[in-house]
């Protein structure tokens, strides 16, 4: 047993941190809140040169062939830097399902382009019902050979505004069915939503949208299992990095801000908030990595499922406690748009809600405990 | 990151587990009738028990562990320990906790011995260490006083030099197990003029020394885990000082280089929650004791399960750090604080599950769910956020020593 990072992971982490400090400063994060695309294509290309979009992609398809836990090390840094843009949707929503169930032709067609930063993917899972289970998928799918036609509405689809392809979950007479849908067709109508994190999520209306079948008709929900696991844990990693940074900023502020003739960090009411923040951040980190480890090392289905649910249940609540303390410690300045701490607060909520909040996952934990 | 044993670790784990499986006396096996009671009174009390079979069990178990050097697995071999690495100690502690096997030797093994090994003279080590290992001498810790708890360095018990002796006057309180102990290690004030941390010495003494009185205190669970200890002109040779005179604070606070993950707490709480789940899930239709009418209760149980998993990771992190040569700083405080608070939440959740039946304290009433263990734990977990540094003190330490916030 060893809860430290390997040398290689340390390198990945430090390299990412240095890179993102230079290439993804606060100003870029703010600019992208107001930008229509919501990401910088220059940064996107530089990230591809770092090999990040292809981190999980096998070498024969132009990637680096790292494992999922390594990706989480990177995503923690993304959370820290609040990297805007379609990275998670492309890698977790696009590359992962392709790796898991794509045909050889689909892998050869798309994976090298993802790795090189030439295409953007996303995953359209949720609908207006806002459910994360299979019942939530009601969009119609009809299959004809290798082709699939979709009709319905997908909601809260991340980064659909810039995606070249959307992996759509629909329902045919045989059950849940996945397809790869190009966005440059008339049958795909994308409307951006205004969100708390000013990230880009969309309503995607599919009106006889044409796509290629991904995996087997009717076996889509089983195929989505590993994708949902990875995306969920990826969101946890992002939250861990985000919360770590919120906590660091808050502790620094508590050391500098003087009231009643002394730093507010010398007041116990503030100190104890800081102590609880580090406990929550550290607790989140390890429970997240435990789930990432279970996935990467192929622990049993039951153990993996449980550890993913535990991670998302814990990280969703714990990081919310962290960013709430972060706001409180900052007093009035924290409520201003100009000051940075609010950037973390708003993004925490997005990640908390993504793939189910703590209540949702806690319920799944309770079910697995048999109660 | 890796949550699994290496091959060597797995091998050592098997060795420990098999040893416990074959050698642990029946009295200490989980599921045995009297296990709850032996847990609270412990090995130290059994050793002095009037009950011949209790005494016999205590001795048999100590002898078995002694064969392996496992009474004090963390002590160096030259002093009769097993010289285990930090990771091996961790595995040893894990397996002992899993089997609910009582550690032997009490505070002599865990606190006094390691302190003496670092600060004691060769004569002191030769006199005391073997008796700790043979189980001949049990120790108690006299630090706290009525007016000096969290602010321990303000302690007032006075030791005045008189020729080759110290003469001690004053009072200690909360001295755990002193009624079963043979020797006491204490912090006493030897220089009242010096700044408070610099006038304290670390003294050891026979608990039967004239003038020394131990009086048990009854706790809120109606047991007697601790005592008041009074000193009236207690004469102790100056050779009983450990380390230098007036340096006792630093001797007492020595960061000892042994496994500090506190893994046994996590294991105990995991066992508790699994037993609760087993009970709740096996409950028959007409068992009205389990309240399953509220969603919130189910979610509370799930939350406790989560917290125990978080706690495991905190413990794993500490031993991982130590294993790669790092010294845990605030991480140990996080562990202590989170562990004790999880313990209390777990007990509270248990009492929620059983609703009105959580009134029951008796272990053997036909009405008692799970032998009233949650109700009992609800009371018994109360001091866990107080002793060994209260939760407030831990948060202070995390904030100041860990995060570098200015002291108040
Ligand atoms: C079951 C049990 C066994 C024990 N065994 C032993 C033993 O064997 N040997 C021994 O020497 N002692 C022992 N103790 C004593 C224990 O170490 C003390 O109880 C502990 O140090 C707290 O001191 P106190 O009880 O005087 O509380 P106080 O220090 O008076 O604390 C009261 C409250 O004030 C808070 N507080 C105090 N200072 C601060 C601060 N700076 N900031 C914020 N809050 C603060 C505390 O957190 C607590 O909530 C034992 C105690 C218990 C309960």
Coordinates of N, CA, C and O and ligand atoms in Angstrom, one line a residue, chain A residues 268 272, chain B residues 107 141-146 148-151 173-176 225-226 383 386-393 396, ligand 1:
Chain A
X268 N -9.8 31.9 16.3 CA -10.2 30.5 16.2 C -11.3 30.2 15.3 O -11.3 29.2 14.6
X272 N -10.6 27.3 12.7 CA -11.3 26.0 12.7 C -12.0 25.8 11.4 O -12.1 24.7 10.9
Chain B
X107 N 0.3 1.4 28.6 CA 1.0 2.6 28.3 C 2.5 2.4 28.5 O 3.3 3.2 28.0
X141 N -0.1 7.1 33.3 CA 0.4 8.4 32.9 C -0.2 9.5 33.7 O -1.4 9.7 33.7
X142 N 0.7 10.2 34.5 CA 0.2 11.3 35.3 C 0.6 12.6 34.7 O 1.7 13.2 35.1
X143 N -0.2 13.1 33.8 CA 0.1 14.4 33.2 C -0.9 15.5 33.7 O -0.6 16.5 34.3
X144 N -2.2 15.2 33.4 CA -3.3 16.2 33.6 C -3.5 16.5 35.1 O -3.3 15.6 35.9
X145 N -3.9 17.7 35.3 CA -4.2 18.1 36.7 C -5.5 18.8 36.7 O -6.0 19.2 35.6
X146 N -6.1 19.0 37.8 CA -7.4 19.7 37.9 C -7.4 21.0 37.1 O -8.4 21.3 36.4
X148 N -5.0 22.0 34.9 CA -4.2 21.9 33.7 C -4.6 20.8 32.8 O -4.2 19.6 33.0
X149 N -5.4 21.1 31.9 CA -5.9 20.0 30.9 C -5.3 20.3 29.6 O -4.2 19.9 29.3
X150 N -6.0 21.0 28.7 CA -5.5 21.4 27.4 C -4.2 22.2 27.6 O -3.3 22.0 26.8
X151 N -4.2 23.1 28.6 CA -3.0 23.9 28.8 C -2.1 23.1 29.8 O -1.9 23.5 31.0
X173 N -5.0 14.2 37.8 CA -6.4 13.7 37.6 C -6.5 13.0 36.3 O -5.7 13.3 35.4
X174 N -7.5 12.2 36.1 CA -7.8 11.5 34.9 C -6.7 10.4 34.6 O -6.5 10.0 33.5
X175 N -6.0 10.0 35.7 CA -4.9 9.0 35.5 C -5.5 7.6 35.1 O -6.0 6.9 36.0
X176 N -5.6 7.3 33.8 CA -6.2 6.1 33.4 C -5.5 4.9 33.9 O -4.3 4.8 33.9
X225 N -12.7 4.1 34.7 CA -11.5 4.0 33.9 C -10.3 4.8 34.4 O -9.2 4.5 34.0
X226 N -10.6 5.8 35.2 CA -9.5 6.8 35.5 C -9.6 7.1 37.0 O -10.5 6.7 37.7
X383 N -15.8 11.0 25.6 CA -14.5 11.6 25.9 C -13.5 11.5 24.7 O -12.4 12.1 24.8
X386 N -12.2 14.6 23.6 CA -11.6 15.4 24.7 C -10.1 15.0 24.9 O -9.2 15.8 25.0
X387 N -9.9 13.6 25.1 CA -8.6 13.2 25.5 C -7.6 13.2 24.3 O -8.0 13.3 23.1
X388 N -6.3 13.1 24.6 CA -5.3 13.1 23.6 C -5.4 14.3 22.7 O -5.1 14.3 21.5
X389 N -5.7 15.5 23.3 CA -5.9 16.7 22.5 C -7.3 16.8 22.0 O -7.7 16.0 21.1
X390 N -8.1 17.7 22.5 CA -9.5 17.8 22.1 C -9.6 18.2 20.7 O -8.7 18.6 20.0
X391 N -10.8 18.1 20.1 CA -11.1 18.5 18.8 C -10.7 19.9 18.5 O -10.2 20.3 17.5
X392 N -11.0 20.8 19.5 CA -10.7 22.2 19.3 C -9.2 22.4 19.3 O -8.6 23.1 18.4
X393 N -8.5 21.6 20.1 CA -7.0 21.8 20.1 C -6.4 21.2 18.8 O -5.5 21.8 18.2
X396 N -6.8 23.8 16.3 CA -5.8 24.8 16.5 C -4.5 24.4 15.9 O -3.8 25.2 15.2
Ligands
LIG1 C1 -11.3 9.1 29.4 C2 -10.2 10.0 29.7 C3 -8.9 9.4 30.0 C4 -7.8 10.2 30.2 N1 -6.6 9.6 30.6 C5 -5.6 10.4 31.0 C6 -4.4 9.8 31.5 O1 -4.2 8.6 31.5 N2 -3.4 10.6 31.9 C7 -3.5 12.0 31.8 O2 -2.6 12.7 32.2 N3 -4.6 12.6 31.4 C8 -5.7 11.8 30.9 N4 -6.9 12.4 30.5 C9 -7.0 13.9 30.5 C10 -7.1 14.5 29.2 O3 -5.8 14.6 28.6 C11 -7.7 15.9 29.4 O4 -9.1 15.7 29.7 C12 -7.6 16.8 28.2 O5 -6.2 17.3 28.1 C13 -8.5 18.0 28.3 O6 -8.3 18.7 29.4 P1 -9.6 19.1 30.4 O7 -10.4 17.9 30.5 O8 -9.1 19.8 31.5 O9 -10.4 20.1 29.5 P2 -10.1 21.7 29.2 O10 -8.7 21.8 28.7 O11 -10.6 22.5 30.4 O12 -11.1 21.9 28.0 C14 -12.5 22.3 28.1 C15 -13.0 22.7 26.8 O13 -12.3 23.9 26.4 C16 -11.7 23.7 25.1 N5 -10.4 24.4 25.0 C17 -9.4 24.4 25.9 N6 -8.4 25.1 25.4 C18 -8.8 25.6 24.2 C19 -8.2 26.4 23.2 N7 -6.9 26.9 23.4 N8 -8.9 26.7 22.1 C20 -10.2 26.2 22.0 N9 -10.8 25.5 22.9 C21 -10.1 25.2 24.0 C22 -11.5 22.2 25.0 O14 -11.4 21.8 23.6 C23 -12.8 21.7 25.7 O15 -13.8 21.8 24.8 C24 -8.0 11.6 30.2 C25 -9.2 12.2 29.9 C26 -10.3 11.4 29.7 C27 -11.6 12.1 29.4

